[in-house]
Short mmCIF file of C-alpha atoms in Angstrom, two decimals:
data_model
loop_
_atom_site.label_atom_id
_atom_site.label_comp_id
_atom_site.label_asym_id
_atom_site.label_seq_id
_atom_site.Cartn_x
_atom_site.Cartn_y
_atom_site.Cartn_z
CA GLY A 244 0.00 0.00 0.00
CA GLN A 245 0.95 3.68 0.07
CA THR A 246 2.59 5.08 3.17
CA ASP A 247 4.54 8.07 4.46
CA SER A 248 7.03 6.21 6.65
CA PHE A 249 7.26 2.86 8.37
CA THR A 250 9.67 0.15 9.50
CA VAL A 251 9.22 -3.51 8.67
CA LEU A 252 10.51 -5.68 11.51
CA GLY A 253 10.62 -9.43 11.07
CA ASP A 254 10.20 -11.53 7.95
CA ALA A 255 7.71 -10.36 5.35
CA ASN A 256 6.39 -11.09 1.87
CA ILE A 257 5.06 -8.02 0.07
CA PHE A 258 3.39 -8.23 -3.30
CA THR A 259 3.39 -4.48 -4.14
CA LEU A 260 5.23 -1.74 -2.29
CA SER A 261 4.58 1.82 -3.44
CA VAL A 262 6.39 4.53 -1.47
CA VAL A 263 5.08 8.00 -2.25
CA SER A 264 6.98 9.92 0.43
CA GLY A 265 8.99 9.34 3.58
CA THR A 266 11.16 6.29 4.24
CA VAL A 267 10.45 2.58 4.37
CA ILE A 268 13.03 0.66 6.40
CA LEU A 269 13.51 -3.08 5.84
CA ASN A 270 15.43 -4.78 8.63
CA ASP A 271 14.94 -8.54 8.28
CA ASN A 272 14.17 -11.12 5.58
CA VAL A 273 11.80 -9.48 3.11
CA THR A 274 10.59 -10.41 -0.37
CA VAL A 275 8.94 -7.73 -2.53
CA SER A 276 7.54 -8.58 -5.95
CA ALA A 277 7.15 -5.02 -7.28
CA THR A 278 8.44 -1.76 -5.81
CA THR A 279 7.80 1.83 -6.82
CA VAL A 280 9.78 4.58 -5.09
CA GLY A 281 8.42 8.03 -5.80
CA ALA A 282 10.44 11.22 -6.04
CA GLY A 283 11.46 12.31 -2.53
CA ALA A 284 10.84 8.84 -1.08
CA THR A 285 13.40 6.29 0.15
CA VAL A 286 13.56 2.55 0.61
CA ASP A 287 16.23 1.88 3.24
CA VAL A 288 17.62 -1.62 3.78
CA ILE A 289 19.72 -2.33 6.87
CA GLY A 290 20.92 -5.23 8.95
CA PRO A 291 23.62 -7.92 8.91
CA ALA A 292 24.54 -10.11 5.93
CA SER A 293 22.10 -12.73 7.22
CA SER A 294 19.22 -10.36 6.47
CA ILE A 295 18.07 -11.47 3.01
CA ARG A 296 16.01 -9.16 0.79
CA LYS A 297 14.68 -10.16 -2.62
CA PHE A 298 13.22 -7.53 -4.90
CA GLY A 299 11.47 -8.20 -8.20
CA SER A 300 11.06 -5.06 -10.29
CA VAL A 301 12.01 -1.69 -8.82
CA LYS A 302 11.19 1.62 -10.50
CA GLY A 303 10.63 5.30 -9.70
CA ASN A 304 12.58 8.50 -9.17
CA GLY A 305 13.20 7.96 -5.47
CA VAL A 306 16.17 6.57 -3.54
CA VAL A 307 17.15 3.00 -2.73
CA HIS A 308 19.55 3.19 0.21
CA VAL A 309 21.51 0.01 0.88
CA GLN A 310 23.26 0.09 4.26
CA GLY A 311 23.47 -3.60 5.06
CA GLY A 312 22.17 -7.08 4.41
CA THR A 313 22.17 -9.20 1.28
CA ASN A 314 19.90 -7.56 -1.28
CA SER A 315 19.07 -8.92 -4.74
CA PHE A 316 17.24 -7.07 -7.51
CA SER A 317 15.77 -8.76 -10.57
CA SER A 318 15.14 -5.49 -12.39
CA LEU A 319 15.82 -1.81 -11.77
CA VAL A 320 14.17 0.47 -14.30
CA SER A 321 15.39 4.10 -14.33
CA VAL A 322 15.62 4.19 -10.55
CA GLY A 323 16.34 7.75 -9.41
CA ALA A 324 19.25 7.00 -7.09
CA VAL A 325 21.03 4.16 -5.34
CA GLN A 326 23.08 4.97 -2.26
CA LEU A 327 25.32 2.05 -1.34
CA SER A 328 27.19 2.36 1.95
CA GLY A 329 27.22 -1.25 3.14
CA GLY A 330 25.98 -4.74 2.46
CA ALA A 331 25.55 -6.43 -0.91
CA PHE A 332 23.73 -4.86 -3.86
CA ILE A 333 23.06 -7.80 -6.18
CA VAL A 334 21.79 -7.29 -9.74
CA ASN A 335 20.73 -10.67 -11.06
CA GLY A 336 18.02 -10.15 -13.65
CA GLY A 337 18.09 -11.34 -17.22
CA GLN A 338 18.36 -7.84 -18.67
CA ALA A 339 20.32 -4.70 -17.89
CA SER A 340 19.20 -2.62 -14.94
CA THR A 341 19.30 1.17 -15.12
CA VAL A 342 19.99 3.69 -12.37
CA ASN A 343 20.16 7.44 -12.83
CA THR A 344 22.62 8.13 -9.97
CA LEU A 345 24.81 5.84 -7.87
CA VAL A 346 26.86 6.90 -4.85
CA GLN A 347 28.98 4.08 -3.45
CA SER A 348 30.90 4.64 -0.23
CA GLY A 349 30.97 1.03 0.91
CA GLY A 350 29.41 -2.36 0.31
CA SER A 351 29.67 -4.28 -2.95
CA ILE A 352 27.93 -4.51 -6.31
CA GLN A 353 27.44 -8.13 -7.35
CA GLY A 354 25.22 -10.38 -9.39
CA GLY A 355 26.44 -10.77 -12.95
CA ALA A 356 23.70 -8.84 -14.75
CA ALA A 357 24.63 -5.60 -16.50
CA LEU A 358 24.15 -2.32 -14.64
CA VAL A 359 23.84 0.94 -16.61
CA ILE A 360 24.27 4.16 -14.61
CA GLY A 361 23.93 7.82 -15.54
CA THR A 362 26.29 9.31 -12.93
CA ALA A 363 28.29 7.25 -10.45
CA THR A 364 30.49 8.46 -7.60
CA LEU A 365 32.89 5.79 -6.32
CA THR A 366 34.47 6.60 -2.95
CA ASN A 367 35.07 3.20 -1.40
CA ALA A 368 33.71 0.70 -3.85
CA ALA A 369 33.81 -2.99 -4.67
CA ILE A 370 32.38 -4.36 -7.93
CA VAL A 371 32.32 -8.14 -8.33
CA SER A 372 31.48 -9.98 -11.56
CA THR A 373 28.99 -7.32 -12.64
CA PRO A 374 29.45 -5.38 -15.90
CA VAL A 375 28.96 -1.71 -15.03
CA SER A 376 28.62 1.05 -17.63
CA VAL A 377 28.61 4.69 -16.48
CA SER A 378 27.99 7.79 -18.56
CA ASN A 379 29.61 10.16 -16.06
CA LEU A 380 32.04 8.56 -13.62
CA ILE A 381 33.40 10.40 -10.57
CA ILE A 382 36.39 8.63 -9.01
CA HIS A 383 36.86 9.75 -5.45
CA GLY A 384 38.90 7.11 -3.61
CA PHE A 385 39.54 3.38 -3.75
CA THR A 386 37.75 0.93 -6.02
CA GLN A 387 38.23 -2.83 -6.34
CA VAL A 388 36.91 -4.40 -9.55
CA THR A 389 36.89 -8.20 -9.82
CA GLY A 390 36.07 -10.32 -12.85
CA SER A 391 34.10 -7.79 -14.91
CA PRO A 392 34.41 -4.55 -16.91
CA LEU A 393 33.82 -1.04 -15.61
CA THR A 394 33.24 1.32 -18.54
CA ALA A 395 33.11 5.12 -18.70
CA THR A 396 31.15 6.06 -21.82
CA SER A 397 31.03 9.87 -21.70
CA SER A 398 33.28 11.32 -18.99
CA ALA A 399 35.29 10.49 -15.90
CA VAL A 400 36.67 12.85 -13.26
CA ILE A 401 39.42 11.99 -10.79
CA GLU A 402 39.14 14.73 -8.19
CA VAL A 403 41.37 13.41 -5.39
CA ASP A 404 44.17 10.86 -5.02
CA SER A 405 42.55 7.56 -6.01
CA GLN A 406 43.28 3.96 -6.88
CA PHE A 407 41.71 1.21 -8.98
CA THR A 408 42.67 -2.37 -8.16
CA LEU A 409 41.72 -4.76 -10.95
CA SER A 410 41.68 -8.51 -10.37
CA GLU A 411 40.80 -11.81 -12.04
CA GLY A 412 40.06 -10.58 -15.55
CA ALA A 413 38.60 -7.21 -14.56
CA SER A 414 38.94 -4.27 -16.91
CA PHE A 415 38.63 -0.51 -16.76
CA ILE A 416 37.50 0.85 -20.12
CA VAL A 417 37.42 4.44 -21.36
CA GLY A 418 35.02 4.49 -24.29
CA PRO A 419 35.77 6.13 -27.66
CA ASN A 420 33.63 9.19 -26.86
CA ALA A 421 34.76 9.58 -23.26
CA LEU A 422 37.07 12.20 -21.77
CA VAL A 423 38.88 11.60 -18.48
CA THR A 424 40.01 14.62 -16.47
CA GLN A 425 42.54 13.84 -13.76
CA SER A 426 43.42 16.28 -10.96
CA GLY A 427 44.72 13.85 -8.32
CA LEU A 428 47.23 11.01 -8.24
CA PHE A 429 45.70 7.93 -9.88
CA GLN A 430 47.04 4.39 -9.71
CA ILE A 431 45.80 1.35 -11.65
CA LEU A 432 47.09 -1.78 -9.94
CA PRO A 433 46.68 -5.54 -10.49
CA SER A 434 45.62 -8.17 -7.99
CA GLY A 435 45.62 -11.95 -8.41
CA THR A 436 47.30 -14.07 -11.04
CA LYS A 437 44.63 -16.29 -12.65
CA ILE A 438 43.39 -13.91 -15.35
CA PRO A 439 45.38 -10.69 -15.98
CA PRO A 440 43.39 -7.46 -15.73
CA LEU A 441 43.21 -4.88 -18.51
CA PHE A 442 43.06 -1.10 -18.88
CA ILE A 443 41.67 0.14 -22.21
CA ASN A 444 41.72 3.79 -23.26
CA ASN A 445 39.91 4.47 -26.52
CA GLY A 446 39.02 8.04 -25.56
CA GLY A 447 40.93 11.00 -24.18
CA TRP A 448 42.83 11.12 -20.89
CA THR A 449 43.99 14.51 -19.60
CA SER A 450 46.09 15.22 -16.53
CA SER A 451 47.21 18.80 -16.06
CA THR A 452 49.66 18.28 -13.18
CA SER A 453 48.90 14.95 -11.48
CA ASP A 454 50.75 11.65 -11.75
CA LEU A 455 49.37 8.49 -13.35
CA LYS A 456 50.81 5.09 -12.38
CA VAL A 457 49.85 2.07 -14.49
CA LEU A 458 50.81 -1.48 -13.57
CA VAL A 459 48.27 -3.45 -15.63
CA THR A 460 48.29 -4.33 -19.33
CA THR A 461 47.06 -1.32 -21.29
CA ASN A 462 45.76 -1.01 -24.82
CA GLY A 463 43.49 1.09 -26.98
CA ASN A 464 43.80 3.81 -29.62
CA GLY A 465 43.08 6.81 -27.44
CA LEU A 466 45.07 9.88 -26.35
CA PHE A 467 46.98 10.52 -23.15
CA GLN A 468 47.58 14.24 -22.63
CA LEU A 469 49.83 15.23 -19.73
CA GLY A 470 50.53 18.76 -18.55
CA SER A 471 53.33 20.52 -16.71
CA GLY A 472 54.82 18.50 -13.87
CA ALA A 473 52.73 15.39 -14.48
CA THR A 474 54.43 11.99 -14.70
CA MET A 475 53.07 8.77 -16.14
CA GLU A 476 54.84 5.71 -14.75
CA VAL A 477 54.46 2.44 -16.66
CA THR A 478 56.00 -0.55 -14.93
CA GLY A 479 56.38 -4.17 -16.04
CA ILE A 480 53.53 -4.27 -18.56
CA THR A 481 52.58 -4.13 -22.22
CA PHE A 482 51.29 -0.64 -22.99
CA THR A 483 49.69 0.35 -26.31
CA THR A 484 47.99 3.63 -27.15
CA GLY A 485 47.20 5.79 -30.15
CA SER A 486 48.93 9.03 -29.20
CA LEU A 487 50.71 10.81 -26.40
CA SER A 488 50.84 14.59 -25.91
CA LEU A 489 53.27 16.03 -23.37
CA THR A 490 53.57 19.62 -22.17
CA ASP A 491 56.63 19.67 -19.90
CA ALA A 492 55.49 16.27 -18.59
CA THR A 493 57.36 12.99 -18.15
CA VAL A 494 56.73 9.41 -19.24
CA SER A 495 58.78 6.81 -17.38
CA SER A 496 58.84 3.21 -18.59
CA VAL A 497 60.45 0.44 -16.54
CA SER A 498 60.68 -3.11 -17.94
CA SER A 499 57.68 -2.50 -20.20
CA PHE A 500 56.76 -3.04 -23.84
CA ILE A 501 55.52 0.32 -25.12
CA THR A 502 53.83 0.89 -28.48
CA ILE A 503 52.54 4.37 -29.37
CA GLY A 504 51.24 5.79 -32.65
CA SER A 505 52.75 9.25 -32.15
CA VAL A 506 54.27 11.47 -29.46
CA SER A 507 54.03 15.27 -29.55
CA GLY A 508 54.91 18.23 -27.37
CA THR A 509 57.71 19.22 -25.04
CA GLY A 510 57.96 16.27 -22.71
CA THR A 511 60.57 13.95 -21.28
CA ILE A 512 60.72 10.23 -22.06
CA GLN A 513 62.69 7.81 -19.91
CA SER A 514 62.90 4.16 -20.93
CA ASN A 515 64.65 1.48 -18.92
CA GLY A 516 64.45 -2.02 -20.38
CA GLN A 517 62.36 -3.93 -22.92
CA SER A 518 61.01 -1.66 -25.70
CA PHE A 519 59.66 1.81 -26.49
CA VAL A 520 58.28 1.93 -30.03
CA VAL A 521 56.68 4.98 -31.70
CA SER A 522 55.40 4.08 -35.16
CA GLY A 523 54.97 7.68 -36.32
CA SER A 524 56.47 10.98 -35.26
CA LEU A 525 58.27 11.39 -31.95
CA GLN A 526 58.57 14.98 -30.73
CA ALA A 527 60.10 15.54 -27.30
CA SER A 528 62.38 17.85 -25.35
CA SER A 529 64.32 15.02 -23.76
CA VAL A 530 64.70 11.28 -24.36
CA ALA A 531 66.86 8.95 -22.28
CA ILE A 532 67.25 5.27 -23.13
CA GLN A 533 68.90 3.31 -20.34
CA ASN A 534 68.78 -0.02 -22.20
CA GLY A 535 66.46 -2.13 -24.31
CA PHE A 536 65.05 -1.30 -27.73
CA ALA A 537 63.52 1.98 -28.89
CA SER A 538 62.41 3.24 -32.29
CA ALA A 539 60.53 6.05 -33.98
CA GLY A 540 59.26 6.74 -37.47
CA SER A 541 60.45 10.35 -37.57
CA PRO A 542 62.02 11.67 -34.37
CA SER A 543 62.48 15.37 -33.60
CA ILE A 544 64.24 15.50 -30.24
CA THR A 545 65.97 18.36 -28.45
CA SER A 546 68.17 16.27 -26.14
CA PHE A 547 68.79 12.53 -26.50
CA ASP A 548 70.91 10.31 -24.24
CA LEU A 549 71.53 6.74 -25.39
CA LYS A 550 73.24 4.99 -22.51
CA PHE A 551 72.91 1.46 -23.86
CA GLY A 552 70.54 -0.51 -26.05
CA THR A 553 69.26 0.20 -29.55
CA PHE A 554 67.54 3.19 -31.13
CA ASN A 555 66.23 2.81 -34.67
CA ILE A 556 64.67 5.34 -37.04
CA THR A 557 62.19 3.50 -39.23
CA GLY A 558 61.44 6.44 -41.55
CA THR A 559 63.64 8.39 -43.90
CA ALA A 560 64.82 11.16 -41.57
CA GLY A 561 65.19 12.32 -38.00
CA SER A 562 66.71 15.21 -36.09
CA ILE A 563 68.34 15.53 -32.69
CA SER A 564 69.68 18.85 -31.40
CA THR A 565 72.00 17.35 -28.78
CA LEU A 566 72.97 13.66 -28.85
CA LEU A 567 74.91 12.03 -26.03
CA PHE A 568 76.04 8.66 -27.38
CA GLU A 569 77.27 6.57 -24.44
CA GLY A 570 76.73 3.06 -25.76
CA GLY A 571 74.52 0.79 -27.83
CA SER A 572 73.40 1.18 -31.42
CA ILE A 573 71.72 3.83 -33.57
CA GLY A 574 70.27 2.54 -36.80
CA GLY A 575 68.07 3.37 -39.72
CA SER A 576 65.95 1.53 -42.22
CA PRO A 577 68.10 -0.42 -44.71
CA SER A 578 65.54 0.21 -47.44
CA SER A 579 64.98 3.95 -46.98
CA SER A 580 68.46 5.54 -46.75
CA THR A 581 67.72 7.10 -43.37
CA VAL A 582 69.39 10.43 -42.58
CA LEU A 583 69.86 11.59 -38.99
CA THR A 584 70.71 15.26 -38.53
CA VAL A 585 72.47 16.09 -35.26
CA GLY A 586 73.38 19.53 -33.94
CA SER A 587 75.89 18.55 -31.29
CA LEU A 588 77.12 14.93 -31.15
CA THR A 589 79.06 13.76 -28.09
CA ILE A 590 80.61 10.32 -28.09
CA THR A 591 81.64 9.28 -24.59
CA GLY A 592 82.22 6.30 -22.32
CA SER A 593 83.89 2.95 -22.82
CA GLN A 594 80.83 1.02 -24.02
CA PRO A 595 80.89 -0.04 -27.70
CA LYS A 596 78.81 2.19 -29.98
CA THR A 597 77.47 1.30 -33.42
CA LEU A 598 75.94 3.19 -36.32
CA ALA A 599 74.05 0.87 -38.67
CA SER A 600 72.25 1.54 -41.97
CA ILE A 601 72.09 5.26 -41.31
CA SER A 602 73.73 8.47 -42.52
CA THR A 603 74.49 10.75 -39.57
CA VAL A 604 75.27 14.40 -40.25
CA PHE A 605 76.51 16.48 -37.32
CA SER A 606 77.35 20.17 -36.84
CA THR A 607 79.79 19.64 -33.98
CA LEU A 608 81.48 16.48 -32.71
CA ASN A 609 82.87 15.99 -29.21
CA MET A 610 84.74 12.86 -28.14
CA THR A 611 85.17 12.69 -24.36
CA CYS A 612 86.21 9.19 -23.39
CA ASP A 613 88.65 9.99 -20.58
CA VAL A 614 91.39 7.38 -20.50
CA ALA A 615 89.20 4.78 -22.22
CA GLN A 616 89.18 4.32 -25.95
CA CYS A 617 86.12 5.61 -27.82
CA GLN A 618 84.74 2.55 -29.58
CA LEU A 619 82.58 3.49 -32.55
CA PHE A 620 81.69 0.88 -35.17
CA THR A 621 79.79 1.36 -38.40
CA SER A 622 77.79 -1.06 -40.51
CA LYS A 623 76.50 0.27 -43.82
CA ALA A 624 76.57 3.71 -42.18
CA LYS A 625 78.08 7.13 -42.79
CA LEU A 626 79.21 9.75 -40.29
CA SER A 627 79.93 13.21 -41.66
CA SER A 628 80.07 16.89 -40.77
CA SER A 629 77.46 19.27 -42.13
CA ILE A 630 80.31 21.72 -42.76
CA SER A 631 81.91 19.36 -45.28
CA GLN A 632 78.62 19.17 -47.20
CA ARG A 633 78.31 22.93 -47.77
#
């Protein structure tokens, strides 16, 4: 029936519950076949995990407040708001449930059926084996996702220092039309070893000054745009993205396999181990390769330090204003007669250095090897001064 406010104590079976105003509190084992929650009204479920509530269809512009208990929902149809602060919120119907607004500060979302949300704020959230799609996602703390995807389809905002922990095949997906705005430290971390988690960015990710730390496999064709002072740390993973834009920002790769379509701006790139591959243009203020393999289609770099490893230019030309060649190999494409133009070339250190399948033209050459012999080898390569070509 219709009511302003009441509390249901003890077990109950209710065929139709229509709440026009006020609050209905369910404390014990309750089964409701059909529920309507009007605008300004609230259904509040409390109690320990042993309190079992089963809802059939739920609709209306009101609020479902889950504070405790084990609560299953067969169908939520455009429910105004769900406030989840404790207990289990289980979506187990055969079709997707829809909620206009979700605020989760505790408890867990479970059930396996899809949940589509207009705006969701995640402060202290757990999502287990339930595909969740959110138009506008507000990340405001710690979220654990297990065994299912969490997708942002329109926007996501990271307002404070936050963390996603993905486990057992979980994924965090930024859709192709979505824009993520980050203004706090954000970490994406793995948990468990059975099925690796995944981070997919097919949209745009912007961080003006805050750091981004990624330790799960990443792919997608989207954009990462980092502003002054921001650092993206990629550690021990495979990382693939469409483009990277840096404005006085830093990308640090440790023991990772990096593949990027293009890099632009005035950033710093630091690569230590494995590979850093840019298929198109690479524009940066500073690049440092500690070891491993790196390549670019057409690099334009202000300062480049090759300590050890290999750097290849896969296109026809590249330019480096200042090159510190400490060890390793610089090569070009054997089929394209690659030309590397260098302003100031410094060859230093005792590590062997090789130029392969590339024509390197420098303005100035400095050889500072202390007491050690400068070891420079060439293979189908040419090293010449731009002065001699005038």
